[in-house]
PDB file of C-alpha atoms in Angstrom:
ATOM      1  CA  UNK A 272      97.746  95.777 116.757  1.00 76.00           C
ATOM      2  CA  UNK A 273      98.605  97.894 119.745  1.00 88.00           C
ATOM      3  CA  UNK A 274     102.105  98.557 121.086  1.00 91.00           C
ATOM      4  CA  UNK A 275     103.108  99.030 124.718  1.00 90.00           C
ATOM      5  CA  UNK A 276     106.664  99.984 125.663  1.00 93.00           C
ATOM      6  CA  UNK A 277     108.442 100.518 128.964  1.00 95.00           C
ATOM      7  CA  UNK A 278     111.956 101.410 129.945  1.00 97.00           C
ATOM      8  CA  UNK A 279     113.603 101.153 133.353  1.00 98.00           C
ATOM      9  CA  UNK A 280     117.175 101.862 134.359  1.00 98.00           C
ATOM     10  CA  UNK A 281     119.697 101.946 137.169  1.00 98.00           C
ATOM     11  CA  UNK A 282     122.983 103.808 137.528  1.00 98.00           C
ATOM     12  CA  UNK A 283     125.941 101.660 138.523  1.00 98.00           C
ATOM     13  CA  UNK A 284     129.214 103.144 139.744  1.00 98.00           C
ATOM     14  CA  UNK A 285     131.309 100.688 137.750  1.00 98.00           C
ATOM     15  CA  UNK A 286     132.414 100.555 134.097  1.00 98.00           C
ATOM     16  CA  UNK A 287     130.297  98.676 131.522  1.00 98.00           C
ATOM     17  CA  UNK A 288     132.797  95.804 131.381  1.00 98.00           C
ATOM     18  CA  UNK A 289     131.893  94.961 134.999  1.00 98.00           C
ATOM     19  CA  UNK A 290     128.130  95.162 134.336  1.00 98.00           C
ATOM     20  CA  UNK A 291     127.923  93.282 131.023  1.00 98.00           C
ATOM     21  CA  UNK A 292     128.904  89.815 132.353  1.00 98.00           C
ATOM     22  CA  UNK A 293     125.804  89.787 134.579  1.00 98.00           C
ATOM     23  CA  UNK A 294     123.590  90.672 131.607  1.00 98.00           C
ATOM     24  CA  UNK A 295     125.269  88.160 129.291  1.00 98.00           C
ATOM     25  CA  UNK A 296     124.448  85.234 131.580  1.00 98.00           C
ATOM     26  CA  UNK A 297     120.802  86.076 132.215  1.00 98.00           C
ATOM     27  CA  UNK A 298     118.245  83.268 131.976  1.00 98.00           C
ATOM     28  CA  UNK A 299     116.784  80.151 133.529  1.00 97.00           C
ATOM     29  CA  UNK A 300     119.407  77.369 133.840  1.00 95.00           C
ATOM     30  CA  UNK A 301     122.005  80.150 133.586  1.00 97.00           C
ATOM     31  CA  UNK A 302     122.560  83.170 135.863  1.00 97.00           C
ATOM     32  CA  UNK A 303     118.880  83.596 136.652  1.00 97.00           C
ATOM     33  CA  UNK A 304     117.169  86.999 136.649  1.00 97.00           C
ATOM     34  CA  UNK A 305     118.623  88.406 139.888  1.00 98.00           C
ATOM     35  CA  UNK A 306     115.104  89.106 141.057  1.00 96.00           C
ATOM     36  CA  UNK A 307     112.626  87.400 143.374  1.00 95.00           C
ATOM     37  CA  UNK A 308     113.488  83.782 142.559  1.00 93.00           C
ATOM     38  CA  UNK A 309     111.068  82.514 145.228  1.00 93.00           C
ATOM     39  CA  UNK A 310     108.233  84.183 143.287  1.00 90.00           C
ATOM     40  CA  UNK A 311     109.505  82.957 139.917  1.00 93.00           C
ATOM     41  CA  UNK A 312     109.751  79.452 141.336  1.00 86.00           C
ATOM     42  CA  UNK A 313     106.141  79.561 142.575  1.00 89.00           C
ATOM     43  CA  UNK A 314     105.322  79.706 138.863  1.00 86.00           C
ATOM     44  CA  UNK A 315     107.547  76.706 138.105  1.00 90.00           C
ATOM     45  CA  UNK A 316     110.405  78.692 136.560  1.00 93.00           C
ATOM     46  CA  UNK A 317     113.161  76.737 138.369  1.00 94.00           C
ATOM     47  CA  UNK A 318     115.358  79.834 138.816  1.00 95.00           C
ATOM     48  CA  UNK A 319     118.605  79.958 140.760  1.00 95.00           C
ATOM     49  CA  UNK A 320     120.308  83.355 140.733  1.00 97.00           C
ATOM     50  CA  UNK A 321     124.077  83.336 140.239  1.00 97.00           C
ATOM     51  CA  UNK A 322     126.279  85.197 142.681  1.00 97.00           C
ATOM     52  CA  UNK A 323     129.351  85.069 140.482  1.00 98.00           C
ATOM     53  CA  UNK A 324     130.162  85.451 136.810  1.00 98.00           C
ATOM     54  CA  UNK A 325     130.265  82.122 134.942  1.00 98.00           C
ATOM     55  CA  UNK A 326     132.593  82.093 131.934  1.00 98.00           C
ATOM     56  CA  UNK A 327     130.534  79.422 130.145  1.00 97.00           C
ATOM     57  CA  UNK A 328     127.533  81.792 129.928  1.00 98.00           C
ATOM     58  CA  UNK A 329     129.382  84.875 128.677  1.00 98.00           C
ATOM     59  CA  UNK A 330     128.869  84.559 124.937  1.00 97.00           C
ATOM     60  CA  UNK A 331     125.212  84.765 123.884  1.00 98.00           C
ATOM     61  CA  UNK A 332     124.774  84.513 120.109  1.00 97.00           C
ATOM     62  CA  UNK A 333     121.974  85.412 117.739  1.00 98.00           C
ATOM     63  CA  UNK A 334     119.663  82.411 117.513  1.00 98.00           C
ATOM     64  CA  UNK A 335     120.404  81.139 121.036  1.00 98.00           C
ATOM     65  CA  UNK A 336     117.468  80.721 123.363  1.00 98.00           C
ATOM     66  CA  UNK A 337     117.168  82.307 126.793  1.00 98.00           C
ATOM     67  CA  UNK A 338     114.642  80.452 128.899  1.00 97.00           C
ATOM     68  CA  UNK A 339     112.268  82.283 131.227  1.00 95.00           C
ATOM     69  CA  UNK A 340     110.726  78.978 132.320  1.00 95.00           C
ATOM     70  CA  UNK A 341     111.615  75.400 131.374  1.00 95.00           C
ATOM     71  CA  UNK A 342     108.910  75.561 128.677  1.00 94.00           C
ATOM     72  CA  UNK A 343     109.156  79.247 127.667  1.00 94.00           C
ATOM     73  CA  UNK A 344     112.111  80.767 125.845  1.00 97.00           C
ATOM     74  CA  UNK A 345     112.986  83.952 124.022  1.00 98.00           C
ATOM     75  CA  UNK A 346     115.335  84.030 121.044  1.00 98.00           C
ATOM     76  CA  UNK A 347     118.483  86.109 121.072  1.00 98.00           C
ATOM     77  CA  UNK A 348     117.776  88.555 118.237  1.00 98.00           C
ATOM     78  CA  UNK A 349     120.857  90.775 118.571  1.00 98.00           C
ATOM     79  CA  UNK A 350     124.030  91.056 120.624  1.00 98.00           C
ATOM     80  CA  UNK A 351     126.550  93.864 120.805  1.00 97.00           C
ATOM     81  CA  UNK A 352     129.140  92.178 122.976  1.00 92.00           C
ATOM     82  CA  UNK A 353     129.777  94.220 126.063  1.00 94.00           C
ATOM     83  CA  UNK A 354     126.830  96.564 125.619  1.00 97.00           C
ATOM     84  CA  UNK A 355     123.503  95.206 124.316  1.00 98.00           C
ATOM     85  CA  UNK A 356     121.327  92.113 124.317  1.00 98.00           C
ATOM     86  CA  UNK A 357     117.971  91.874 122.521  1.00 98.00           C
ATOM     87  CA  UNK A 358     115.573  88.978 123.169  1.00 98.00           C
ATOM     88  CA  UNK A 359     112.366  88.312 121.223  1.00 98.00           C
ATOM     89  CA  UNK A 360     109.431  85.966 121.485  1.00 96.00           C
ATOM     90  CA  UNK A 361     105.900  85.516 120.209  1.00 93.00           C
ATOM     91  CA  UNK A 362     102.687  84.065 121.527  1.00 89.00           C
ATOM     92  CA  UNK A 363      99.253  83.858 119.936  1.00 87.00           C
ATOM     93  CA  UNK A 364      98.315  87.068 121.782  1.00 86.00           C
ATOM     94  CA  UNK A 365     101.417  89.238 121.457  1.00 89.00           C
ATOM     95  CA  UNK A 366     104.992  89.712 120.274  1.00 94.00           C
ATOM     96  CA  UNK A 367     107.550  90.584 122.931  1.00 95.00           C
ATOM     97  CA  UNK A 368     110.972  92.255 122.763  1.00 98.00           C
ATOM     98  CA  UNK A 369     113.197  92.573 125.820  1.00 98.00           C
ATOM     99  CA  UNK A 370     116.318  94.736 125.566  1.00 98.00           C
ATOM    100  CA  UNK A 371     119.299  95.194 127.860  1.00 98.00           C
ATOM    101  CA  UNK A 372     121.569  98.135 127.144  1.00 98.00           C
ATOM    102  CA  UNK A 373     124.714  98.858 129.167  1.00 98.00           C
ATOM    103  CA  UNK A 374     125.696 102.480 128.560  1.00 98.00           C
ATOM    104  CA  UNK A 375     128.868 104.197 129.745  1.00 98.00           C
ATOM    105  CA  UNK A 376     128.432 107.284 131.912  1.00 98.00           C
ATOM    106  CA  UNK A 377     131.013 109.702 133.342  1.00 98.00           C
ATOM    107  CA  UNK A 378     130.844 107.928 136.711  1.00 97.00           C
ATOM    108  CA  UNK A 379     130.305 104.331 135.554  1.00 98.00           C
ATOM    109  CA  UNK A 380     127.343 102.808 133.725  1.00 98.00           C
ATOM    110  CA  UNK A 381     123.632 102.952 133.199  1.00 98.00           C
ATOM    111  CA  UNK A 382     121.788  99.675 132.681  1.00 98.00           C
ATOM    112  CA  UNK A 383     118.583 100.226 130.710  1.00 98.00           C
ATOM    113  CA  UNK A 384     116.012  97.449 130.365  1.00 98.00           C
ATOM    114  CA  UNK A 385     113.271  97.936 127.794  1.00 98.00           C
ATOM    115  CA  UNK A 386     110.153  95.959 126.972  1.00 96.00           C
ATOM    116  CA  UNK A 387     107.909  96.154 123.939  1.00 96.00           C
ATOM    117  CA  UNK A 388     104.659  94.262 123.533  1.00 94.00           C
ATOM    118  CA  UNK A 389     102.722  94.236 120.265  1.00 94.00           C
ATOM    119  CA  UNK A 390      99.288  92.883 121.106  1.00 90.00           C
ATOM    120  CA  UNK A 391      96.604  91.308 118.977  1.00 88.00           C
ATOM    121  CA  UNK A 392      93.148  92.138 120.287  1.00 86.00           C
ATOM    122  CA  UNK A 393      91.528  93.592 123.384  1.00 86.00           C
ATOM    123  CA  UNK A 394      92.029  90.540 125.588  1.00 88.00           C
ATOM    124  CA  UNK A 395      95.749  90.550 124.812  1.00 87.00           C
ATOM    125  CA  UNK A 396      95.977  94.222 125.806  1.00 88.00           C
ATOM    126  CA  UNK A 397      94.548  93.394 129.239  1.00 89.00           C
ATOM    127  CA  UNK A 398      96.961  90.485 129.598  1.00 87.00           C
ATOM    128  CA  UNK A 399      99.866  92.780 128.762  1.00 88.00           C
ATOM    129  CA  UNK A 400      98.672  95.378 131.275  1.00 89.00           C
ATOM    130  CA  UNK A 401      98.763  92.731 133.995  1.00 88.00           C
ATOM    131  CA  UNK A 402     102.155  91.463 132.838  1.00 87.00           C
ATOM    132  CA  UNK A 403     103.472  95.033 132.826  1.00 89.00           C
ATOM    133  CA  UNK A 404     102.616  95.498 136.500  1.00 92.00           C
ATOM    134  CA  UNK A 405     104.362  92.258 137.465  1.00 91.00           C
ATOM    135  CA  UNK A 406     107.282  93.126 135.210  1.00 93.00           C
ATOM    136  CA  UNK A 407     107.705  96.545 136.831  1.00 95.00           C
ATOM    137  CA  UNK A 408     108.214  94.915 140.231  1.00 95.00           C
ATOM    138  CA  UNK A 409     110.462  92.131 138.936  1.00 96.00           C
ATOM    139  CA  UNK A 410     112.564  94.391 136.695  1.00 97.00           C
ATOM    140  CA  UNK A 411     113.189  96.888 139.478  1.00 97.00           C
ATOM    141  CA  UNK A 412     114.468  94.049 141.654  1.00 98.00           C
ATOM    142  CA  UNK A 413     116.551  92.651 138.764  1.00 98.00           C
ATOM    143  CA  UNK A 414     118.230  96.016 138.149  1.00 98.00           C
ATOM    144  CA  UNK A 415     119.115  96.358 141.815  1.00 98.00           C
ATOM    145  CA  UNK A 416     120.168  92.696 141.961  1.00 98.00           C
ATOM    146  CA  UNK A 417     122.626  93.231 139.117  1.00 98.00           C
ATOM    147  CA  UNK A 418     123.956  96.421 140.702  1.00 98.00           C
ATOM    148  CA  UNK A 419     124.495  94.613 144.030  1.00 98.00           C
ATOM    149  CA  UNK A 420     126.360  91.799 142.264  1.00 98.00           C
ATOM    150  CA  UNK A 421     128.573  94.237 140.355  1.00 98.00           C
ATOM    151  CA  UNK A 422     129.502  95.981 143.598  1.00 98.00           C
ATOM    152  CA  UNK A 423     130.274  92.752 145.416  1.00 96.00           C
ATOM    153  CA  UNK A 424     132.344  91.181 142.620  1.00 90.00           C
TER     154      UNK A 424
END
């Protein structure tokens, strides 16, 4: 097995309690991913990005599923309400962990998104390399999409 990890972050001039609600409601058929929904929808993801906080999506629990696509979901593996969300999934080629960490800073918050892939075999490593490039673009947009929503709410 081979492991690939990435971490991306954005500073947000607002306290964690204003950032967390956007993280808590992430997912298909929920708040979306605050990214390029037109691109996600080309792949059949059926994503609509929320522009407000929805109370009914504010309480993810361990064992819940967060859909990326109508037929693809990750399991909620851990939640620290107000600060961290950990999603996990497996495929025949790799295991995937996606983390969201809202950290307080002196001037607001830092939102850190991490990814970890544990691959099985050479072909899976190439698949993950391709996914990592796409993820870099989408995650950057997601981070900025969340920051924009925090500022406008």
